[in-house]
XYZ file of C-alpha atoms in Angstrom:
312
model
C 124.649 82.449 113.848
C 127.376 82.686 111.509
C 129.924 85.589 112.189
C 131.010 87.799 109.258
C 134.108 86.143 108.636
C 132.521 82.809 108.257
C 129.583 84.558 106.089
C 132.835 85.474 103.732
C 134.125 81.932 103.280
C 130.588 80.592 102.116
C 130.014 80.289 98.609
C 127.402 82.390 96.750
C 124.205 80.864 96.617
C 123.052 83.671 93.940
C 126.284 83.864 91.890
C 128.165 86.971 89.514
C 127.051 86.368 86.246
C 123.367 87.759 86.430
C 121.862 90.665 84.460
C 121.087 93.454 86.561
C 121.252 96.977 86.376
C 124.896 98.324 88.150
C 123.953 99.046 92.029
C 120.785 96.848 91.839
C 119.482 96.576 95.325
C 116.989 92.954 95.129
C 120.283 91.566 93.490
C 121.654 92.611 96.701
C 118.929 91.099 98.564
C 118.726 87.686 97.049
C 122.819 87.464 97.472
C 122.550 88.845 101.292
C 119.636 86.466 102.282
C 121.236 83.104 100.617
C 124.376 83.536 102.267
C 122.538 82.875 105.533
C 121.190 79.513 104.060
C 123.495 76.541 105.471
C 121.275 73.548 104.393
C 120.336 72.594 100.504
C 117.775 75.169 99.342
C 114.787 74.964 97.328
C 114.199 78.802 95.811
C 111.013 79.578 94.516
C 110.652 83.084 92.311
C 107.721 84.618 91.090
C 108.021 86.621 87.676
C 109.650 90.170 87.902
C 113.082 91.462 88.097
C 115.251 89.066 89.864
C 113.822 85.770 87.556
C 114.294 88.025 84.568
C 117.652 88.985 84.846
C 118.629 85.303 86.694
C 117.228 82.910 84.448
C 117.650 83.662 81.410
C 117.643 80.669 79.667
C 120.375 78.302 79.356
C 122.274 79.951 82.051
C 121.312 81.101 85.522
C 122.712 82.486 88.833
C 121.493 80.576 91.192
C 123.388 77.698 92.634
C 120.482 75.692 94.450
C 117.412 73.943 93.014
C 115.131 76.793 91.503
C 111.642 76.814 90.496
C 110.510 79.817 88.639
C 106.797 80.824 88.738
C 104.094 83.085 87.458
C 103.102 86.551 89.220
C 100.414 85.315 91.232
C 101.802 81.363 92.117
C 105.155 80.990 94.056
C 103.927 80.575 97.345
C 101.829 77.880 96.427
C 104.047 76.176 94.509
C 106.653 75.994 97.178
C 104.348 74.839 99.814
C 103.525 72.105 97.368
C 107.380 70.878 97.498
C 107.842 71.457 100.600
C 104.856 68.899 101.502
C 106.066 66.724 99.079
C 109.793 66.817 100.935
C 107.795 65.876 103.929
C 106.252 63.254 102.519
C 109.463 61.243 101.526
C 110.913 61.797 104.531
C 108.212 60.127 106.304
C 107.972 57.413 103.723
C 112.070 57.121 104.497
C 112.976 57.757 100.803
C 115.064 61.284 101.689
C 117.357 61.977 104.795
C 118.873 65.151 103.787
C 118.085 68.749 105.336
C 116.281 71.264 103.066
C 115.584 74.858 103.141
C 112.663 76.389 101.315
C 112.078 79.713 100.035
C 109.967 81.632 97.884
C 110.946 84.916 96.648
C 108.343 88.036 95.486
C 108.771 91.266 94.383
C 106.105 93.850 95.994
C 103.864 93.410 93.005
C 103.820 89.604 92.783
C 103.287 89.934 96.930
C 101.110 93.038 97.747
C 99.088 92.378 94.787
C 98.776 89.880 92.191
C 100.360 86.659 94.956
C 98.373 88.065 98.202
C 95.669 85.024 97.739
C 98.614 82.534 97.366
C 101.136 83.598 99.754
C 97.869 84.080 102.725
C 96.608 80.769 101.759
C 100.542 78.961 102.883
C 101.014 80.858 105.556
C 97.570 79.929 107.068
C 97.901 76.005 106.312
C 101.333 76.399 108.274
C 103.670 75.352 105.596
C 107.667 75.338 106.830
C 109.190 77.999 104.519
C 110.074 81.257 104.305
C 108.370 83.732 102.088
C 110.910 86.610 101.627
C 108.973 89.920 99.906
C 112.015 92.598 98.104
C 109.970 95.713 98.045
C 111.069 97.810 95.460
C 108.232 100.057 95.661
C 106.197 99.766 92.224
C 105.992 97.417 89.212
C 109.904 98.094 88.119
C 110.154 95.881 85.212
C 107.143 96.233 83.694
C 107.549 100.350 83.285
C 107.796 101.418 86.724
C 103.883 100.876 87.558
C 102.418 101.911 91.200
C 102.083 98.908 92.691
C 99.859 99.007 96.492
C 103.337 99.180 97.719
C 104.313 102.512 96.292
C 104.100 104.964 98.600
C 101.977 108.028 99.030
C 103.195 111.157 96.451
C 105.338 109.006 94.112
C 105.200 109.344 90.519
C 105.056 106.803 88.580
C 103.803 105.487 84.996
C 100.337 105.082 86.234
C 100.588 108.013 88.502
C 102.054 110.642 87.156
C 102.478 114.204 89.110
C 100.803 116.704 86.735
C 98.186 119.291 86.521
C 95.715 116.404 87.856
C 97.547 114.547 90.623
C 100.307 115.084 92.211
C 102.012 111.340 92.186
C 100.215 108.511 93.916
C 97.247 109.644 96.201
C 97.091 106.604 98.478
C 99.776 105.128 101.312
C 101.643 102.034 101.121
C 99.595 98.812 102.260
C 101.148 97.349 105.279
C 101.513 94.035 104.392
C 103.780 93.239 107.308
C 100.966 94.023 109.268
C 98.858 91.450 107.707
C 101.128 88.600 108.002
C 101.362 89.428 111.010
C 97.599 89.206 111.335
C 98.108 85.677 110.256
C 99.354 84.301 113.665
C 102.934 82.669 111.963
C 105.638 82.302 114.345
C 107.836 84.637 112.740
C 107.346 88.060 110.936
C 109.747 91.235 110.375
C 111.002 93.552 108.507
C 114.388 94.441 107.619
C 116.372 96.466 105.165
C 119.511 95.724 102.971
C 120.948 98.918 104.520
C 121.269 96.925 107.689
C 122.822 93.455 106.562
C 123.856 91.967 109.591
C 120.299 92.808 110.986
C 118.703 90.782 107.730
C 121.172 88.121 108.098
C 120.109 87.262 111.218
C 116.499 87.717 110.568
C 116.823 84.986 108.200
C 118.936 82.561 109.971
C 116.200 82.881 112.715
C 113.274 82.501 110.444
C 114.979 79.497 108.469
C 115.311 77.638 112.277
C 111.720 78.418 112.570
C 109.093 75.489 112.710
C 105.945 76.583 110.685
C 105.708 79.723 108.476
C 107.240 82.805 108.203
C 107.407 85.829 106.661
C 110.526 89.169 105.784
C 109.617 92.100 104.306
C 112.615 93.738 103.040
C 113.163 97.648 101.248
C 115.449 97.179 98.512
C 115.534 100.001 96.245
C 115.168 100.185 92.779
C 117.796 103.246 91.048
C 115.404 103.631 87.881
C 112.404 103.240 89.649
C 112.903 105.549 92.187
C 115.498 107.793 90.182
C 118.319 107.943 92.269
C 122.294 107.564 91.152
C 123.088 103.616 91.481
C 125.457 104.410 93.794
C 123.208 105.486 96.200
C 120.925 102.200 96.363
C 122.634 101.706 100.103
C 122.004 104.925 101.291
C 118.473 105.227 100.210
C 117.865 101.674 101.809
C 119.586 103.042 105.414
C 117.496 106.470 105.348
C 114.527 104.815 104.570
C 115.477 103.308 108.234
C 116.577 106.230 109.943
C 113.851 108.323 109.013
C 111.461 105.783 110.346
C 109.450 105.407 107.219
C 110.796 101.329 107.387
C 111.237 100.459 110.961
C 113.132 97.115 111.116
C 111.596 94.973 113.609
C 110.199 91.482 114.458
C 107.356 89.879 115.525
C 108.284 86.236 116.861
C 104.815 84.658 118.208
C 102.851 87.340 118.656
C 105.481 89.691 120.188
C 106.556 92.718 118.763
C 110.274 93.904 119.412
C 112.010 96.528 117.697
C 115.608 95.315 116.253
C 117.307 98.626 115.490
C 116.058 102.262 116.658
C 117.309 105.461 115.710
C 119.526 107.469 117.637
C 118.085 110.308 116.350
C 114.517 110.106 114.008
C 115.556 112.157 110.422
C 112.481 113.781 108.725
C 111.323 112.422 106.168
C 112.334 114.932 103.611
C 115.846 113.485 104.004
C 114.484 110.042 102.269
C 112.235 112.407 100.000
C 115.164 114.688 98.205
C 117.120 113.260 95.940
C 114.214 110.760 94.594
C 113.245 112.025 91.104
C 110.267 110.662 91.763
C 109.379 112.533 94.565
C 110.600 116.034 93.160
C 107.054 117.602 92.865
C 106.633 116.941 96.827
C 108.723 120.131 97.030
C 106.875 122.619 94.855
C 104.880 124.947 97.285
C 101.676 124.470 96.059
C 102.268 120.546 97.116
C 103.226 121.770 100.996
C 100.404 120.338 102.354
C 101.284 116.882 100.838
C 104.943 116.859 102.348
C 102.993 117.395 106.064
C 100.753 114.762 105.605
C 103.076 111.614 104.881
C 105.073 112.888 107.696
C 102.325 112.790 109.918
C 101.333 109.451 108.900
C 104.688 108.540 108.845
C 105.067 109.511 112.614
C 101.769 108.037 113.484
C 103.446 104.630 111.964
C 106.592 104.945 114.070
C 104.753 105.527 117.226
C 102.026 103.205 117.136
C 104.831 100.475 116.761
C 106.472 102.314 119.648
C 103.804 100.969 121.633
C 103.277 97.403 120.267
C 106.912 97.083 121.350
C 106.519 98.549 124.866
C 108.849 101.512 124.243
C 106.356 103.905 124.899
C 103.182 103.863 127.402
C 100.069 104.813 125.857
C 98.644 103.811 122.477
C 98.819 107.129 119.990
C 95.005 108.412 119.355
């Protein structure tokens, strides 16, 4: 694996020049995860913030071959040239190494690309889908998305007299590509870059499919000062609300636990869209996403041997 210093010599795969908002965490992502790419790479991006504010036509920040897709598509689509690479290589009509990629926000993965991105990873394609899970439907008009967690706010689920923010939890998607059987699942967090670095250096030397979940905050989304995308990203961590750890064939291992667990109120405050959470008459929903939030943490305590017995 490349050390840091070597990391810094390597030119940008996703280049300056792109349109994001100031302190834009997937911007962060896509630049974090291509700098651990050391072999020609084949991107793949389904619609939503990073294409928009990459590709906007004639220019573009991305300094590899790039094939932009619809919502619901981008898995597919690089499975398809990634058989096709395999097919000239056999036929002795390419020689060079490639790297393949396709990139989803949580909408264009949870949701709308969960039929396309199952159907790759179960014919066994060798690729890397790479999820940046912002949390909602950001550039749409901040939508819930199934990946918005329980309590949030949002355009579609607004905390009024009626609701109080989104009334179900966050789908664990990691969970079902892990329920896949592909070598090589995890989650990791740009808060923790050497620990998402590696994660993709290891599931780039994979044979076969794999598959990185990774938080990456969204400022407007989420309401939070740009300046605090990092933090957010690392207390999302600490609090153990998004454990970073890996599943490589079957085999669960935790890559980074917490000296000491924070509650989750200290991921909750400062969140405008959390801010109802704390009213008193909404008590009762503060208790309940830490206990399932607890639950989470320990049941993965135990599918990574750090603890005995299985949590009832």
């Amino acid at each position: 694996m490349a050390s840091l210093k070597e990391l810094a010599k390597r030119q940008d795969i996703f280049c300056s020049g792109h349109r994001a908002c100031s302190g834009c965490a997937p911007a962060i992502t896509m630049r974090q995860v291509t700098l651990a790419v050391d072999k020609h790479l084949v991107a793949g991006l389904s619609t939503g913030c990073m294409e928009v504010v990459s590709t906007i036509f004639p220019f573009t920040a991305w300094r590899s071959s790039f094939i932009h897709n619809a919502f619901e598509n981008v898995a597919a689509t690089i499975s398809g040239v990634e058989t096709a690479y395999r097919a000239l290589k056999k036929k002795g009509k390419l020689d060079a190494e490639y790297s393949f990629i396709a990139f989803g926000g949580d909408g264009g993965t949870y949701d709308i690309g969960l039929q396309s991105l199952s159907g790759a990873m179960e014919r066994g394609h060798n690729m890397l889908y790479l999820c940046y899970d912002n949390q909602g439907y950001m550039n749409t008009g901040i939508q819930r998305s199934s990946a918005t967690p329980f309590g949030a706010a949002t355009s579609t689920t607004p905390a009024g007299i009626k609701i109080a923010g989104k009334q179900q939890f966050q789908k664990d998607l990691t969970q079902i590509m892990v329920a896949h059987d592909v070598p090589y699942v995890a989650q990791a967090s740009i808060g923790f870059h050497r620990d998402l670095n590696k994660k993709v250096t290891k599931a780039l030397a994979t044979k076969g499919p794999s598959f990185i979940n990774v938080l990456s905050s969204c400022h407007r989304g989420w309401r939070i000062n740009p300046a605090d995308s990092l933090k957010y990203s690392k207390l999302g961590v600490d609090t153990c609300l998004w454990p970073l750890y890996e599943v490589v064939n079957g085999v669960y291992k935790l890559t980074y636990k917490p000296r000491e667990k924070k509650p989750l109120e200290e991921w909750l405050k400062g969140q405008g869209r959390f801010n109802h959470l704390f009213k008193p008459e909404n008590a009762d929903m503060l208790m309940t996403f830490q206990k399932y939030v607890d639950h989470k943490w320990n049941t993965l305590l135990w599918k990574c041997g750090e603890i005995k017995e299985r949590p009832e």
